[in-house]
Short mmCIF file of C-alpha atoms in Angstrom, two decimals:
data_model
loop_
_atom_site.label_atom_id
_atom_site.label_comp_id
_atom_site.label_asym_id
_atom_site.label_seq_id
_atom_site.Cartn_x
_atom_site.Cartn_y
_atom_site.Cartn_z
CA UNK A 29 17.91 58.12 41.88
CA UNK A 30 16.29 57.81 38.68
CA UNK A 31 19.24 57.63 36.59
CA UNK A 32 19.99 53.93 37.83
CA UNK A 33 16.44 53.14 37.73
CA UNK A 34 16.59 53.84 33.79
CA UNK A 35 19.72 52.21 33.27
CA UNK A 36 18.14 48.98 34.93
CA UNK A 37 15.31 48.96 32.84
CA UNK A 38 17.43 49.55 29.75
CA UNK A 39 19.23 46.85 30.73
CA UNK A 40 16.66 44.38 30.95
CA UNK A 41 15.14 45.29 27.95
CA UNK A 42 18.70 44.48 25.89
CA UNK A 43 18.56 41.47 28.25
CA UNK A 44 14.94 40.20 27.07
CA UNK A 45 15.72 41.12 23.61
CA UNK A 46 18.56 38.99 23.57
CA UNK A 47 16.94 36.17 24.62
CA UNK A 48 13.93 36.62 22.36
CA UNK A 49 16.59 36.82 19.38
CA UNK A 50 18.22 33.10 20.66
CA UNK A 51 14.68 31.47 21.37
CA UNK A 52 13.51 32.70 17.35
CA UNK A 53 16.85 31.52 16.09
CA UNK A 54 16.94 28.34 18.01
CA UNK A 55 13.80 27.65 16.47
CA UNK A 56 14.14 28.90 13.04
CA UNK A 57 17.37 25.90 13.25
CA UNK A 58 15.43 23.38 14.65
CA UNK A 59 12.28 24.00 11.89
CA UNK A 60 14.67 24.62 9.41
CA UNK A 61 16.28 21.05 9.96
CA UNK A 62 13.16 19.06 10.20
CA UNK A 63 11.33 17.40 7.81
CA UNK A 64 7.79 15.74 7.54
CA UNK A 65 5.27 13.74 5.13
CA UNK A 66 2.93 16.74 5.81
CA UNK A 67 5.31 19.16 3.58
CA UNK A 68 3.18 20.06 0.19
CA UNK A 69 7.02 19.69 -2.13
CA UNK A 70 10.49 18.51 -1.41
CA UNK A 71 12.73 21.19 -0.26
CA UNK A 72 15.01 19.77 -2.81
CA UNK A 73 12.94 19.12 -5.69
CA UNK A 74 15.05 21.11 -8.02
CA UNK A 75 18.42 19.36 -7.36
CA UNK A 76 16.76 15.94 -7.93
CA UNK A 77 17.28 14.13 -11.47
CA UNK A 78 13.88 12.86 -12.23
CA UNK A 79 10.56 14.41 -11.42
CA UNK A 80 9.59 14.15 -7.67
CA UNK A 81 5.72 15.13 -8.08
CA UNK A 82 3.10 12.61 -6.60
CA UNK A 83 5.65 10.86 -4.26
CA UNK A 84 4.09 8.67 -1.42
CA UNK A 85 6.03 9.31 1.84
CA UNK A 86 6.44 7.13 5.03
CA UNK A 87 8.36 8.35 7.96
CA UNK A 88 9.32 5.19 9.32
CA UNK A 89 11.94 4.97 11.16
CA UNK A 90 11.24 7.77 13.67
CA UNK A 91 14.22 7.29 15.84
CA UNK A 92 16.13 8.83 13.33
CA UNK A 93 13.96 10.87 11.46
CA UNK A 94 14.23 9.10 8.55
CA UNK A 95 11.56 10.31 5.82
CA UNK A 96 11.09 7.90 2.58
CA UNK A 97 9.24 9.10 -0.72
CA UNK A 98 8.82 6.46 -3.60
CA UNK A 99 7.20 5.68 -6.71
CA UNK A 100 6.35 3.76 -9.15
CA UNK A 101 7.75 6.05 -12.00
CA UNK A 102 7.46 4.19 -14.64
CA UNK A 103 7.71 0.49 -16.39
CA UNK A 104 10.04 -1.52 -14.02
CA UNK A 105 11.37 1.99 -12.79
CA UNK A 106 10.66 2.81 -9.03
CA UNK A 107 11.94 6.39 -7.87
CA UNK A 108 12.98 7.18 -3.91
CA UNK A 109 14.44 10.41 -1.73
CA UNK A 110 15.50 9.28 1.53
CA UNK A 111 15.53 12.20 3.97
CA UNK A 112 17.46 12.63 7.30
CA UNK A 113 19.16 14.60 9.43
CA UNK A 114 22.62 15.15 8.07
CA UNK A 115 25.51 14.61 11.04
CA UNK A 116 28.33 14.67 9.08
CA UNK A 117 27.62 11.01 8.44
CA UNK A 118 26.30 8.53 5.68
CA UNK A 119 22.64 6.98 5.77
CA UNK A 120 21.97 4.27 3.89
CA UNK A 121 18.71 2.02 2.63
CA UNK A 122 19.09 -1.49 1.49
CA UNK A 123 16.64 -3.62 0.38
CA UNK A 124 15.71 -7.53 1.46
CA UNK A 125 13.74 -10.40 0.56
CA UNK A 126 13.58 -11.29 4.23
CA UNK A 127 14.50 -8.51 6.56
CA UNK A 128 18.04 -9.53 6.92
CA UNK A 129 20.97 -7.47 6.40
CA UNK A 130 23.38 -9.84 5.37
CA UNK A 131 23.06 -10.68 1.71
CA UNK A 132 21.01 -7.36 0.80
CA UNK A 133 22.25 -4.58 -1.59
CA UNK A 134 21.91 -1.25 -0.13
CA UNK A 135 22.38 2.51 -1.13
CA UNK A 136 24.00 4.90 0.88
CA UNK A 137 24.55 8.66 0.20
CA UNK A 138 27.09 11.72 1.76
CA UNK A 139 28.10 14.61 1.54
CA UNK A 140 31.23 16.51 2.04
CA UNK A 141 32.75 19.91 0.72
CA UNK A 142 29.04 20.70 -0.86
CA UNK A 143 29.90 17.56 -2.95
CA UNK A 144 27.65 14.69 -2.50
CA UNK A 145 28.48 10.84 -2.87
CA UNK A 146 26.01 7.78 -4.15
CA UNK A 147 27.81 4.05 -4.08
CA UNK A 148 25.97 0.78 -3.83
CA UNK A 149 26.99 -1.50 -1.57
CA UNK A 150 27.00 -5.63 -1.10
CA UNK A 151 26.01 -6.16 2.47
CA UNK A 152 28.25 -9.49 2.93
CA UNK A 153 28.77 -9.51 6.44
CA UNK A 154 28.28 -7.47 9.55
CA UNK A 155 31.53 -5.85 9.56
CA UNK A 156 33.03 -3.16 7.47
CA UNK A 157 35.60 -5.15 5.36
CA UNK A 158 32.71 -7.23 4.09
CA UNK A 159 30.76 -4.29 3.06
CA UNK A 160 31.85 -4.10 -0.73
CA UNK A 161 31.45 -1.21 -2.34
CA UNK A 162 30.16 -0.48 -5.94
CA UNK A 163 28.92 -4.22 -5.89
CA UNK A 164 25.19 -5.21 -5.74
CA UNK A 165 22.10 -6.60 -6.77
CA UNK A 166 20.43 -3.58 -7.07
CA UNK A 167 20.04 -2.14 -10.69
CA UNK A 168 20.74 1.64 -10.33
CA UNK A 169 19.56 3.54 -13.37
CA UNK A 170 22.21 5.56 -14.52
CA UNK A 171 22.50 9.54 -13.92
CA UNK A 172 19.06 9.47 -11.82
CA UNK A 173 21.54 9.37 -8.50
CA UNK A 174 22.53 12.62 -5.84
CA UNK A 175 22.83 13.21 -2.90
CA UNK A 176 22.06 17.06 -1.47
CA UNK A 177 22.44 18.94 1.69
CA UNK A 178 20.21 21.52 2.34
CA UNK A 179 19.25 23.23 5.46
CA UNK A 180 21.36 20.18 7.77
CA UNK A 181 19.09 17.36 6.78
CA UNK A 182 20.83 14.86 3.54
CA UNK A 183 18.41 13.96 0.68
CA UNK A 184 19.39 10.77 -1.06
CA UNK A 185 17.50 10.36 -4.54
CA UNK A 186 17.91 7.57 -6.40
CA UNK A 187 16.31 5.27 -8.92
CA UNK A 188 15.70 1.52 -9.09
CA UNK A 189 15.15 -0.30 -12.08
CA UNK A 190 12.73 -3.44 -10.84
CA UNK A 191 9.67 -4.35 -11.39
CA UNK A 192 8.43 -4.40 -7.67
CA UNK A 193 11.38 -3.10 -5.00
CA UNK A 194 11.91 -6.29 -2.40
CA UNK A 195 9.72 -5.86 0.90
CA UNK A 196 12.29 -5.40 3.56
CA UNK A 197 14.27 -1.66 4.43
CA UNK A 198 17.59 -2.02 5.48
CA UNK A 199 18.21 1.51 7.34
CA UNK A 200 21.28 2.56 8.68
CA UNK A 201 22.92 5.80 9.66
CA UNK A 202 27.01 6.36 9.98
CA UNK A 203 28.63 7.42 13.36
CA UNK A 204 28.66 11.48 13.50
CA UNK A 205 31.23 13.10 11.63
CA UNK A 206 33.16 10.06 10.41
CA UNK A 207 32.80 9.35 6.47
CA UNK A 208 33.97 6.98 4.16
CA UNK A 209 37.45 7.83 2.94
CA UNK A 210 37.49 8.55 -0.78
CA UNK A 211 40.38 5.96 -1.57
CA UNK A 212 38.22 2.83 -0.55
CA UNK A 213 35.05 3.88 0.18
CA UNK A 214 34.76 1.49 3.22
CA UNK A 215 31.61 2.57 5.28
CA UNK A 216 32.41 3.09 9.09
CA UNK A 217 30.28 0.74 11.50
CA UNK A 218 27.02 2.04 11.39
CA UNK A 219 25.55 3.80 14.59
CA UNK A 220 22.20 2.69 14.25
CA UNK A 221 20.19 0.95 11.82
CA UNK A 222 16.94 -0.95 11.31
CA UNK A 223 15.06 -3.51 9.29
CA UNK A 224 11.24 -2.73 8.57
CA UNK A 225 8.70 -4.93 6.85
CA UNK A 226 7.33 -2.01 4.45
CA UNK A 227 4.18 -2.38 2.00
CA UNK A 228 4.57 0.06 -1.00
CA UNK A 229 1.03 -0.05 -1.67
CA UNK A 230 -0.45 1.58 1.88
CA UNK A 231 2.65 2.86 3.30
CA UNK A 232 3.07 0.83 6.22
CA UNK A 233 5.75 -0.46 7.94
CA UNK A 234 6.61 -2.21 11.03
CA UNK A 235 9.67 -4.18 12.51
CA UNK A 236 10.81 -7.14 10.56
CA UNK A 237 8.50 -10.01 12.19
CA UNK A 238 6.30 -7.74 13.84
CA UNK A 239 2.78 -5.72 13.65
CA UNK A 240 2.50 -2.34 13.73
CA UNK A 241 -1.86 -2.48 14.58
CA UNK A 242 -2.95 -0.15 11.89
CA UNK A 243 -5.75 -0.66 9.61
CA UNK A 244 -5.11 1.41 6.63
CA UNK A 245 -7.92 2.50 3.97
CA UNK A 246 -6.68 0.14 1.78
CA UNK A 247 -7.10 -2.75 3.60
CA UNK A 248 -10.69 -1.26 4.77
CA UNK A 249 -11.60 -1.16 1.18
CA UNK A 250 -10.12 -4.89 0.74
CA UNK A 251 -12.16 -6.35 3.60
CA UNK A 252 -15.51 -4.24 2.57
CA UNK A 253 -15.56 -5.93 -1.29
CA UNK A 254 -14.06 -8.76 -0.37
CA UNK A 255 -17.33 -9.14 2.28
CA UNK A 256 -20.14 -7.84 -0.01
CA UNK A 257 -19.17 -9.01 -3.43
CA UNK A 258 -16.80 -12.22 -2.39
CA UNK A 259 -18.68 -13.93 0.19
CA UNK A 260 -22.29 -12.39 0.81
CA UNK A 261 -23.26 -12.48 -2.68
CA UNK A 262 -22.39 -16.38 -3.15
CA UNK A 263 -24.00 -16.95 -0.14
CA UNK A 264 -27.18 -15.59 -1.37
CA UNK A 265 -26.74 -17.28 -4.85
CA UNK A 266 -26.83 -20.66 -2.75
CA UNK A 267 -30.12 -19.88 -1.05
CA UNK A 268 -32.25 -19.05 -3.98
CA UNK A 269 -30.75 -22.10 -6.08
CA UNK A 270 -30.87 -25.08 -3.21
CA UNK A 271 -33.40 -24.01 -0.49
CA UNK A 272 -36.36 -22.87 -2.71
CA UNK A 273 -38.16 -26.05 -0.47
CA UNK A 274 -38.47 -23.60 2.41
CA UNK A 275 -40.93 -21.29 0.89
CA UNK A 276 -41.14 -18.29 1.11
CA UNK A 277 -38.18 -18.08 3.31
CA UNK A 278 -35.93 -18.20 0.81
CA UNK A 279 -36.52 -15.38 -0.73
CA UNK A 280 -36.84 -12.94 2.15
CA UNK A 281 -33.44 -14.78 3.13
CA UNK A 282 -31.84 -14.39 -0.40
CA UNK A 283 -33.08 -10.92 -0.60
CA UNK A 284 -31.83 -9.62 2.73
CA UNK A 285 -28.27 -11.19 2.34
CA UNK A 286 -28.04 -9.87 -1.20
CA UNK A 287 -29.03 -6.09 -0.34
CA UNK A 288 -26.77 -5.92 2.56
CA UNK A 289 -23.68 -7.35 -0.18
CA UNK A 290 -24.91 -4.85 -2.28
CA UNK A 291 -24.61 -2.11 0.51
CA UNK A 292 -21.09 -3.43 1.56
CA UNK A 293 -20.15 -3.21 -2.07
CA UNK A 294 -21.30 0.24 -2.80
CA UNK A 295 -19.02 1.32 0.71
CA UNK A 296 -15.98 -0.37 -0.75
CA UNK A 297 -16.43 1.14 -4.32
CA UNK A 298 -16.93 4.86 -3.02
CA UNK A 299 -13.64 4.05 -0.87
CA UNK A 300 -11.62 2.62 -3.72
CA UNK A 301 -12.10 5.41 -5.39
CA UNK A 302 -10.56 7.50 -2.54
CA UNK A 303 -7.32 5.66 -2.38
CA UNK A 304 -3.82 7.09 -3.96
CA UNK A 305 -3.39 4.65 -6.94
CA UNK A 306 -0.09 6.34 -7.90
CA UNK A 307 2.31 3.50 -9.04
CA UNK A 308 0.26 0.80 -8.63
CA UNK A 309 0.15 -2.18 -11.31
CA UNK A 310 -3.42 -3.74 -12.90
CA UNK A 311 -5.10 -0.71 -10.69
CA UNK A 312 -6.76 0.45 -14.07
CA UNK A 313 -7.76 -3.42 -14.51
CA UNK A 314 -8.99 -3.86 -10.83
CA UNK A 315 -11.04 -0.40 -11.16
CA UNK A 316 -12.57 -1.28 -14.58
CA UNK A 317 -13.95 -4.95 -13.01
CA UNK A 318 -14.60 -3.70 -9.57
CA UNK A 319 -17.31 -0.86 -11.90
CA UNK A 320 -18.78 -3.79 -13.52
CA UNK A 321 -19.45 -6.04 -11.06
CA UNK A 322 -21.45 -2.66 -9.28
CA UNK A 323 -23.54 -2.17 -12.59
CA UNK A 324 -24.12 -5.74 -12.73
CA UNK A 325 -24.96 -5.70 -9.38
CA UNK A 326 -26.98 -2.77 -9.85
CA UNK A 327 -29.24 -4.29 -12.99
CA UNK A 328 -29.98 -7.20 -10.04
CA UNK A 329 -31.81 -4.78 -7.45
CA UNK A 330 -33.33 -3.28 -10.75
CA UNK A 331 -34.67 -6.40 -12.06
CA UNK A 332 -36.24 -7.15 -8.62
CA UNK A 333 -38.35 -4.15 -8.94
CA UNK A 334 -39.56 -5.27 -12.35
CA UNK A 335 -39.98 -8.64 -11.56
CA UNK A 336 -43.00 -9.71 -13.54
CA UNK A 337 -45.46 -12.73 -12.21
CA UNK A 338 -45.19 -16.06 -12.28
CA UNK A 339 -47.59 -16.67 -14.89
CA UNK A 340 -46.37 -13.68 -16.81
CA UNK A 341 -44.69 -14.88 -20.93
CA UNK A 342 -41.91 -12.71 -20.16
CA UNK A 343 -41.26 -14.35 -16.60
CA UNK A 344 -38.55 -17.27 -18.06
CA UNK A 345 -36.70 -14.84 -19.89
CA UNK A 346 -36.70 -12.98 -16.78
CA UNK A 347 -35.31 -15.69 -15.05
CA UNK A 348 -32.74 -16.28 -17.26
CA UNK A 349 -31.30 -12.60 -17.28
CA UNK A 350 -31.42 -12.39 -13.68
CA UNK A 351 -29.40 -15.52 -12.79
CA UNK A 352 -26.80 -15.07 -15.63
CA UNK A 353 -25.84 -11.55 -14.70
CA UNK A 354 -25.68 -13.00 -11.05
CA UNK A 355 -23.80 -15.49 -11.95
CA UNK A 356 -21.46 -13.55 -14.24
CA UNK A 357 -21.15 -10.82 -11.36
CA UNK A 358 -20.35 -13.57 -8.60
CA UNK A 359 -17.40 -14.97 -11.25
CA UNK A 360 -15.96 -11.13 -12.13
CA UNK A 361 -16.42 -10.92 -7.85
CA UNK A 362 -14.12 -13.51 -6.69
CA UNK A 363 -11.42 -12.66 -9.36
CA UNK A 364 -11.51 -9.01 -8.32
CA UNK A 365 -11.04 -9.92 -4.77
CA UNK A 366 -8.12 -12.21 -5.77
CA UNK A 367 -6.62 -9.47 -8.02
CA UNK A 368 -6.62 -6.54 -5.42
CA UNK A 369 -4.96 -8.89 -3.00
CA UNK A 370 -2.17 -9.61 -5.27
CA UNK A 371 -2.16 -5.50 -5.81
CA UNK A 372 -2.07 -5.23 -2.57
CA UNK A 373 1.16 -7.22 -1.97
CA UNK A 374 -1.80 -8.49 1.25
CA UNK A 375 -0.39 -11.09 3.87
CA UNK A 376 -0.65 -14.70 2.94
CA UNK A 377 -3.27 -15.15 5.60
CA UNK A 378 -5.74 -13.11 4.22
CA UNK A 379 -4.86 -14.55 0.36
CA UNK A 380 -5.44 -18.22 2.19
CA UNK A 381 -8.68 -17.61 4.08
CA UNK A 382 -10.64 -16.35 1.30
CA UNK A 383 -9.02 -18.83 -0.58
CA UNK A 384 -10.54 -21.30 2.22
CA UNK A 385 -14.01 -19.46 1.45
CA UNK A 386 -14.18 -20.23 -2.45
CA UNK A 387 -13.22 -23.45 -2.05
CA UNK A 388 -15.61 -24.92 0.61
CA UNK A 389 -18.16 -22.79 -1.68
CA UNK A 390 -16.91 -24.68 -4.83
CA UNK A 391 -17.38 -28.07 -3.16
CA UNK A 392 -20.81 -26.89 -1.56
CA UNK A 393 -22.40 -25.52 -4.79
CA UNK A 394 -21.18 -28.70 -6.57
CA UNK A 395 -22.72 -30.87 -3.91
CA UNK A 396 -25.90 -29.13 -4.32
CA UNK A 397 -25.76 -29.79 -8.08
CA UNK A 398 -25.60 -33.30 -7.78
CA UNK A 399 -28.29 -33.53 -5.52
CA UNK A 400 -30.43 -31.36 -7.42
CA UNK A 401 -29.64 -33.84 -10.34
CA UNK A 402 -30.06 -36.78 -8.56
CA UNK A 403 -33.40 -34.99 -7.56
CA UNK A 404 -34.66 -34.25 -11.02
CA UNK A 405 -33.90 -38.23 -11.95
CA UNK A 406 -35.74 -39.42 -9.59
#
């Protein structure tokens, strides 16, 4: 009797450990085939042509787990590694002015025989035979192209010689197991593919035409100096120049408007200085004004607390130090804000409403002038 009792434990433990051995190896496939913007290097970096440290990364276009690192490598150069899943199948990005696929350039990448394939293509149509290949727009920069497969997902490096890469993705992936034959290189139909509105600077991306409701750090940092040096410290310029009638109200009202601008500036300096610059244009610029308009912001609050009396020799010299550098700060201010919009690549309605701002401001402070003029004639 115990014999079979034995056996039938043996058994089960051969049964369990067989299982155990599938369920690790399952796994070890599907971790081995995955990757994510959360990996510290490129499985691959080695086997790319050009240096891959620093990359941003976006995974966006989840539906195929489509991973995208870029770069701004260098003058007009522009660096990417498009990762996915490889099926035995191309993938492909193009790039467009306005999310369409028609009339974009794209590159798409395979592999087959542990030999990998780059071509441009000239998306001329919807259908295969007026996808051209090794035509393009693009400007490809020579021996900076490959395509590897490594642990079944297919890394497509390549570089791009542009100033600033259009603002529309053009993904696509190739039907499983069918590639382009090496006598024409005509891509297959495409499976799937995609179109995303993508901003190099933050990273995000969302369906041509549509919002994806993030608020990125970048565009926190935008709206904070934007808000304390672009339109509360104007403001307060105006009430200490036209309202100094209302007595002392005036001054409590010009002081608490320009310490709260100040405190809203100081929140979008320490974030600026958080954000990933890497490839960015005029950043160093933007950074060096963005410093000076906080120290001469900074000499303001100081002067308050040395503000001598009214009767004191000193006070009109005073006076004239403390609204020049608040004037020169307000100046540096709105240029800032207009310069890290533009290095922001920042929708046009954001560019137009503080646009909106500086102009009714314009018009208000001259108003003001004239009346004040008017005022001194009389």
């Amino acid at each position: 009797m115990a014999a079979p009792s034995g056996a039938s434990s043996s058994a089960r433990l051969v049964l369990l450990s067989l299982l155990g051995f599938c369920v690790a190896l399952s796994r070890q496939e599907s971790s081995s085939s995955t990757d994510s913007c959360g990996a510290a290097k490129l499985a691959v970096a080695s086997l790319v042509p050009f240096d891959t440290a620093g990359f941003r990364c976006a995974a966006n276009w989840k539906q195929q787990d489509f991973v995208l690192r870029y770069k701004n490598t260098g003058p007009s150069e522009w660096s990417f590694v498009l990762s996915a899943p490889d099926k035995g199948s191309y993938v492909a990005v193009g790039f467009s002015g306005k999310g369409a696929m028609v009339g974009s350039s794209a590159v798409a990448g395979w592999a087959s025989n542990g030999r990998g394939t780059v071509k441009q293509y000239y998306l001329g149509g919807k259908s295969p035979d007026e996808v051209a290949p090794n035509r393009g727009l693009l400007k490809l920069v020579r021996n900076k192209s490959t395509v590897v497969s490594r642990s079944g997902r297919l890394y497509l490096a390549f570089q791009l010689s542009t100033d600033y890469p259009q603002p529309y993705l053009i993904y696509a992936v190739g039907p499983d197991g069918n590639l382009p034959p090496s006598s024409t290189l005509q891509l297959p139909m495409h499976q799937s593919m995609a179109s995303r509105a993508f901003n190099y600077t933050s990273g995000m991306s969302s369906s041509a035409g549509a919002g994806d409701g993030t608020f990125p750090a970048e565009r926190k940092h935008g709206l904070l100096a934007m808000m304390g040096w672009g339109v509360l410290m104007p403001i307060g310029m105006i009430t200490a120049r036209y309202f100094r009638q209302l007595d002392p109200c005036w001054f409590y009202s010009h002081l608490a408007i320009q310490v709260s601008g100040y405190a809203i500036g100081i929140a979008a300096v320490v974030l600026g200085f958080r954000l990933n610059e890497d490839g960015l244009r005029n950043v160093g610029v933007h950074k060096a004004l963005g410093i000076g308009i906080l120290a001469m912001a900074s000499l303001q609050v100081l002067a308050i607390l040395a503000r001598p009396d009214k009767t004191s020799k000193v006070r009109r010299f005073w006076n004239w130090y403390h609204h020049n550098i608040g004037r020169a700060a307000i100046l540096v201010a709105v240029g800032n804000v207009f310069l890290g919009l533009s290095i922001a690549q920042e929708t046009n309605a954001y560019i137009v409403s503080y646009g909106v701002f500086v102009a009714v401001w314009v018009v208000a402070v001259a108003a003001f002038e004239v009346k004040h003029c008017y005022a001194d004639d009389d």
